[in-house]
Short mmCIF file of C-alpha atoms in Angstrom, two decimals:
data_model
loop_
_atom_site.label_atom_id
_atom_site.label_comp_id
_atom_site.label_asym_id
_atom_site.label_seq_id
_atom_site.Cartn_x
_atom_site.Cartn_y
_atom_site.Cartn_z
CA MET A 1 32.02 133.47 74.07
CA LYS A 2 33.36 136.90 75.20
CA THR A 3 37.18 136.96 74.86
CA ILE A 4 39.88 138.76 76.63
CA ASN A 5 43.20 140.05 75.47
CA LEU A 6 45.42 138.48 78.26
CA GLY A 7 47.66 141.20 79.67
CA GLY A 8 47.70 142.89 76.27
CA SER A 9 49.68 140.05 74.87
CA GLY A 10 47.49 139.54 71.77
CA VAL A 11 46.48 136.00 73.17
CA MET A 12 42.69 136.08 72.98
CA ALA A 13 41.28 133.87 75.60
CA PRO A 14 37.72 133.15 76.70
CA ALA A 15 36.26 135.05 79.56
CA VAL A 16 35.50 131.71 81.24
CA ALA A 17 38.25 129.25 81.72
CA ILE A 18 38.63 125.75 83.09
CA GLY A 19 40.52 125.13 86.38
CA CYS A 20 41.77 121.59 86.45
CA MET A 21 42.28 121.15 90.23
CA ARG A 22 39.63 118.34 90.47
CA ILE A 23 39.95 116.42 87.17
CA ASN A 24 41.89 113.57 88.83
CA ASN A 25 38.61 112.08 89.83
CA MET A 26 37.90 111.45 86.06
CA ASP A 27 39.23 108.91 83.70
CA VAL A 28 40.73 109.58 80.36
CA LYS A 29 37.53 109.01 78.42
CA GLU A 30 35.70 111.27 80.78
CA LEU A 31 38.19 114.01 80.66
CA SER A 32 38.35 113.92 76.92
CA ALA A 33 34.60 114.32 76.63
CA PHE A 34 34.71 117.20 79.10
CA ILE A 35 37.50 118.98 77.24
CA HIS A 36 35.58 118.71 73.98
CA SER A 37 32.34 119.77 75.50
CA ALA A 38 34.24 122.93 76.88
CA LEU A 39 35.68 123.62 73.37
CA ASP A 40 32.12 123.46 71.89
CA CYS A 41 31.23 126.18 74.29
CA GLY A 42 34.22 128.33 73.17
CA VAL A 43 36.25 127.57 76.25
CA ASN A 44 39.75 126.68 75.19
CA PHE A 45 41.75 127.85 78.13
CA PHE A 46 42.87 125.26 80.92
CA ASP A 47 44.47 126.23 84.17
CA HIS A 48 46.76 123.71 85.97
CA ALA A 49 49.16 123.78 88.80
CA ASP A 50 51.85 121.17 89.58
CA ILE A 51 50.41 120.53 93.09
CA TYR A 52 46.90 119.70 91.68
CA GLY A 53 46.21 116.10 92.68
CA GLY A 54 49.85 115.78 93.49
CA GLY A 55 50.61 116.03 89.74
CA GLN A 56 47.89 113.59 88.83
CA CYS A 57 45.74 116.28 87.17
CA GLU A 58 48.44 117.19 84.72
CA THR A 59 49.32 113.48 84.09
CA LEU A 60 45.66 112.68 83.27
CA PHE A 61 45.39 115.76 80.95
CA GLY A 62 48.52 114.78 79.30
CA GLN A 63 47.21 111.25 78.54
CA VAL A 64 44.37 112.88 76.71
CA LEU A 65 46.69 115.24 74.68
CA ALA A 66 48.78 112.24 73.84
CA SER A 67 45.91 110.20 72.63
CA GLU A 68 44.38 112.91 70.39
CA PRO A 69 47.01 114.48 67.93
CA GLY A 70 46.04 118.05 67.03
CA LEU A 71 44.20 118.75 70.34
CA ARG A 72 47.13 120.67 71.82
CA ASP A 73 46.98 123.25 69.09
CA LYS A 74 43.29 123.95 69.94
CA ILE A 75 43.89 124.91 73.50
CA ILE A 76 45.71 127.37 75.77
CA LEU A 77 47.59 125.61 78.42
CA GLN A 78 48.60 127.40 81.81
CA SER A 79 50.29 125.88 84.84
CA LYS A 80 51.59 127.24 88.13
CA CYS A 81 54.57 126.27 90.23
CA GLY A 82 56.29 127.45 93.39
CA ILE A 83 54.54 125.65 96.25
CA ARG A 84 56.22 122.97 98.01
CA PRO A 85 55.28 121.06 101.20
CA ASN A 86 55.48 123.57 104.07
CA MET A 87 57.32 126.12 101.93
CA TYR A 88 57.30 128.37 98.82
CA ASP A 89 60.24 128.10 96.40
CA PHE A 90 61.02 130.66 93.65
CA SER A 91 64.56 129.45 93.28
CA LYS A 92 65.82 129.22 89.68
CA GLU A 93 66.65 125.47 90.22
CA HIS A 94 62.97 124.77 91.49
CA ILE A 95 61.31 126.74 88.79
CA LEU A 96 63.25 125.06 85.98
CA LYS A 97 62.76 121.57 87.51
CA SER A 98 59.11 122.26 88.02
CA VAL A 99 58.45 123.29 84.44
CA ASP A 100 60.30 120.26 83.20
CA GLY A 101 57.98 118.03 85.21
CA ILE A 102 54.86 120.06 84.12
CA LEU A 103 55.76 119.51 80.62
CA GLN A 104 56.58 115.86 80.90
CA ARG A 105 53.25 115.22 82.78
CA LEU A 106 51.18 117.17 80.19
CA GLN A 107 53.09 115.54 77.28
CA THR A 108 53.63 118.87 75.57
CA ASP A 109 56.74 120.84 74.63
CA HIS A 110 55.48 124.20 75.98
CA LEU A 111 53.20 126.12 78.17
CA ASP A 112 51.30 129.19 76.94
CA PHE A 113 51.43 130.65 80.35
CA LEU A 114 53.42 129.93 83.52
CA LEU A 115 52.33 131.48 86.82
CA LEU A 116 54.22 131.66 90.12
CA HIS A 117 51.63 130.28 92.48
CA ARG A 118 52.06 132.18 95.84
CA PRO A 119 54.58 134.80 96.89
CA ASP A 120 57.84 133.39 98.16
CA THR A 121 59.28 135.88 100.85
CA LEU A 122 62.75 134.61 100.00
CA MET A 123 62.42 135.32 96.39
CA GLU A 124 65.49 136.72 94.63
CA PRO A 125 63.94 138.63 91.51
CA ASP A 126 67.17 138.24 89.57
CA GLU A 127 67.17 134.56 90.16
CA VAL A 128 63.61 134.28 88.86
CA ALA A 129 64.71 136.46 85.88
CA GLU A 130 67.32 133.91 84.92
CA ALA A 131 64.83 131.14 85.09
CA PHE A 132 62.27 133.07 82.98
CA ASP A 133 64.93 133.96 80.40
CA GLN A 134 65.97 130.32 80.21
CA LEU A 135 62.39 129.06 79.84
CA GLU A 136 61.58 131.65 77.20
CA GLN A 137 64.72 131.16 75.09
CA SER A 138 64.16 127.34 75.08
CA GLY A 139 60.61 127.78 74.08
CA LYS A 140 59.33 125.98 77.01
CA VAL A 141 57.17 128.92 78.30
CA LEU A 142 55.68 131.62 76.04
CA HIS A 143 54.18 133.97 78.53
CA PHE A 144 54.25 134.60 82.27
CA GLY A 145 52.37 135.89 85.27
CA VAL A 146 51.82 135.34 88.99
CA SER A 147 49.14 134.27 91.53
CA ASN A 148 47.98 135.81 94.66
CA PHE A 149 50.50 138.73 94.47
CA SER A 150 50.21 142.11 96.09
CA THR A 151 51.14 145.31 94.13
CA ARG A 152 54.49 145.70 95.78
CA GLN A 153 55.36 142.06 95.24
CA PHE A 154 54.35 142.33 91.70
CA GLU A 155 56.48 145.47 91.06
CA LEU A 156 59.46 143.92 92.80
CA LEU A 157 59.49 140.95 90.60
CA GLN A 158 58.58 142.83 87.56
CA SER A 159 61.63 145.22 88.08
CA ALA A 160 64.05 142.36 87.34
CA LEU A 161 62.28 140.81 84.40
CA LYS A 162 62.55 141.28 80.75
CA GLN A 163 59.09 139.75 80.14
CA LYS A 164 55.98 141.53 81.08
CA LEU A 165 53.98 139.77 83.83
CA LEU A 166 50.65 139.41 82.21
CA ILE A 167 48.39 137.80 84.77
CA ASN A 168 47.65 137.89 88.50
CA GLN A 169 45.32 135.11 89.55
CA MET A 170 43.44 136.21 92.67
CA GLN A 171 40.59 134.98 94.72
CA PHE A 172 37.39 136.92 93.77
CA GLY A 173 33.69 136.47 93.61
CA ILE A 174 30.50 137.79 95.15
CA MET A 175 31.51 136.69 98.62
CA CYS A 176 35.21 137.51 98.19
CA THR A 177 35.36 141.14 97.19
CA GLY A 178 38.50 142.21 99.08
CA ILE A 179 40.26 143.50 96.02
CA LEU A 180 37.53 146.15 95.49
CA SER A 181 35.69 146.56 98.81
CA HIS A 182 38.50 148.67 100.52
CA ALA A 183 38.30 151.23 97.67
CA LEU A 184 34.51 151.48 98.00
CA GLU A 185 34.81 151.95 101.82
CA ALA A 186 37.69 154.42 101.62
CA ASN A 187 37.89 157.08 104.27
CA THR A 188 35.60 155.16 106.68
CA GLN A 189 36.04 152.98 109.78
CA PHE A 190 34.38 150.03 108.18
CA PRO A 191 36.35 146.81 108.45
CA ASN A 192 36.77 146.45 104.69
CA ALA A 193 38.30 149.82 104.37
CA ALA A 194 41.76 148.33 105.21
CA ASP A 195 43.81 147.90 102.00
CA ARG A 196 45.42 144.39 102.33
CA ASP A 197 46.89 144.16 98.71
CA GLY A 198 48.09 147.61 97.65
CA GLU A 199 45.06 148.32 95.50
CA ILE A 200 45.99 145.38 93.20
CA LEU A 201 42.75 145.67 91.11
CA ASP A 202 43.31 149.28 90.16
CA TYR A 203 47.15 148.62 89.78
CA CYS A 204 46.40 145.81 87.36
CA ARG A 205 43.95 148.03 85.35
CA LEU A 206 46.61 150.79 85.05
CA LYS A 207 49.21 148.28 83.98
CA GLY A 208 47.15 146.26 81.53
CA ILE A 209 47.46 143.16 83.61
CA THR A 210 44.72 140.47 83.52
CA ILE A 211 43.20 139.26 86.80
CA GLN A 212 41.91 135.79 86.82
CA ALA A 213 39.31 135.01 89.41
CA TRP A 214 39.76 131.69 91.11
CA SER A 215 37.05 130.02 93.39
CA PRO A 216 34.34 132.44 92.19
CA PHE A 217 31.53 130.61 94.11
CA GLN A 218 33.28 130.19 97.34
CA TYR A 219 32.96 132.19 100.50
CA GLY A 220 35.95 132.60 102.88
CA PHE A 221 38.95 130.43 102.05
CA PHE A 222 37.63 127.14 100.77
CA GLU A 223 34.91 127.12 103.34
CA GLY A 224 32.21 126.31 100.87
CA VAL A 225 29.92 127.66 98.19
CA PHE A 226 27.50 130.50 98.78
CA LEU A 227 24.90 129.47 96.14
CA ASP A 228 21.83 127.94 97.81
CA ASN A 229 23.55 128.11 101.18
CA GLU A 230 21.23 128.79 104.14
CA LYS A 231 23.88 131.01 105.63
CA PHE A 232 23.16 133.62 102.95
CA PRO A 233 19.47 133.86 102.59
CA GLU A 234 19.48 137.64 101.45
CA LEU A 235 22.01 137.06 98.68
CA ASN A 236 20.40 133.89 97.41
CA GLU A 237 17.01 135.54 97.19
CA LYS A 238 18.54 138.45 95.24
CA LEU A 239 20.33 136.07 92.91
CA ARG A 240 17.07 134.19 92.45
CA GLU A 241 15.17 137.43 91.66
CA LEU A 242 17.81 138.57 89.20
CA SER A 243 18.33 135.21 87.62
CA GLU A 244 14.62 135.28 86.67
CA LYS A 245 15.01 138.79 85.29
CA TYR A 246 17.94 137.92 83.07
CA GLY A 247 16.91 134.37 82.24
CA VAL A 248 20.13 132.61 83.43
CA SER A 249 20.91 130.47 86.34
CA LYS A 250 22.16 131.72 89.67
CA SER A 251 25.70 130.29 88.78
CA ALA A 252 25.78 132.17 85.51
CA LEU A 253 24.59 135.30 87.25
CA ALA A 254 27.38 135.12 89.76
CA VAL A 255 29.98 134.93 86.87
CA ALA A 256 28.12 137.72 84.99
CA TRP A 257 28.74 139.75 88.22
CA ILE A 258 32.33 139.29 87.82
CA MET A 259 32.37 139.99 84.11
CA ARG A 260 30.49 143.25 84.57
CA HIS A 261 33.49 144.78 86.13
CA PRO A 262 35.52 146.88 83.63
CA ALA A 263 38.75 145.25 84.63
CA LYS A 264 37.89 142.53 82.10
CA ILE A 265 38.47 139.77 84.60
CA GLN A 266 38.78 136.12 83.47
CA THR A 267 36.78 133.65 85.61
CA ILE A 268 38.33 130.19 86.35
CA LEU A 269 35.79 127.54 86.92
CA GLY A 270 36.54 124.49 89.04
CA THR A 271 33.67 122.27 87.81
CA THR A 272 34.07 118.88 86.05
CA LYS A 273 30.47 118.71 84.75
CA GLN A 274 29.79 119.46 81.22
CA ALA A 275 26.36 120.80 81.73
CA ARG A 276 27.61 123.19 84.40
CA VAL A 277 30.15 124.68 82.06
CA LYS A 278 27.54 125.12 79.36
CA ASP A 279 25.23 126.75 81.78
CA ILE A 280 27.78 129.14 83.23
CA CYS A 281 28.82 130.26 79.75
CA THR A 282 25.41 131.87 79.37
CA ALA A 283 26.89 134.58 81.63
CA CYS A 284 28.57 135.93 78.33
CA ASP A 285 24.99 136.56 76.98
CA ILE A 286 23.91 139.19 79.52
CA GLN A 287 25.39 142.36 81.07
CA LEU A 288 24.13 143.47 84.45
CA SER A 289 22.98 146.81 84.87
CA ARG A 290 24.83 149.12 87.30
CA GLU A 291 22.02 149.12 89.73
CA ASP A 292 21.66 145.15 89.80
CA TRP A 293 25.49 144.75 90.21
CA TYR A 294 25.41 147.01 93.28
CA GLN A 295 22.36 145.20 94.59
CA ILE A 296 24.13 141.92 94.54
CA TYR A 297 27.19 143.49 96.22
CA LEU A 298 25.00 144.79 98.98
CA ALA A 299 22.94 141.57 99.32
CA ALA A 300 26.38 139.88 100.01
CA GLY A 301 26.68 141.79 103.20
CA ASN A 302 28.95 144.55 101.89
CA LYS A 303 28.42 148.29 102.74
CA LEU A 304 28.51 151.53 100.89
CA PRO A 305 29.32 154.59 102.98
#
């Protein structure tokens, strides 16, 4: 398994991680087997959020941890907070309350990483800083990051913090290339030339921040998967062709496409199937050529000036 030094923190994490948004459809026995299967593949990073399954995903995961002493020490736990019904909330009170709830549900005394889930336009950076300081000093959170932040939002929050923000979790994949397409189409009238995030990809590379890619197989915003989708015949034919060339599945190839970028992006998987995790991890065994990477990019409907 390839590893990534998350945000330069010294925490070495697998290039492929498990997103836990759908695990509430499993029982404790099934989830335990799934976790151990992932560990056997070298995947020890698990990404949660307090809203996943209305908290049930963390509760179920916590039941597994409580039933298996020593398992917590083998994994890296991340969760996110800040989303409430019909609003976002980065108030000190809400962050602290959220973390206490997360820890209680996960039945652990600390998170390795806490991310703020989506930007709150009413954010007071100094208030967030107070919350982070308290969480760090109490040992409840070891490292911090954000999710879905633009460059300026990131800098605004970082300006008030003692802790370095190590992670920015963004939607990214073959059919969601906004964080890089605008740079490739710079100085054109192509639609993707518009910069919508303040060049967050290059910014994170400059600052040593790890990007985590969520929904790597989706197109649009949770509209569906592009793999074997009749809406994308050219892309799937190219993936079929190259999967035969590299000897991996199309799913693994799609993750290898993400890994090929020099930003050292960590891919978050949403599957709950052991065989699928094992299959996708074969992405770590190959490296796409520059030509093949661009062929996939173009087959997805992107343009090069």
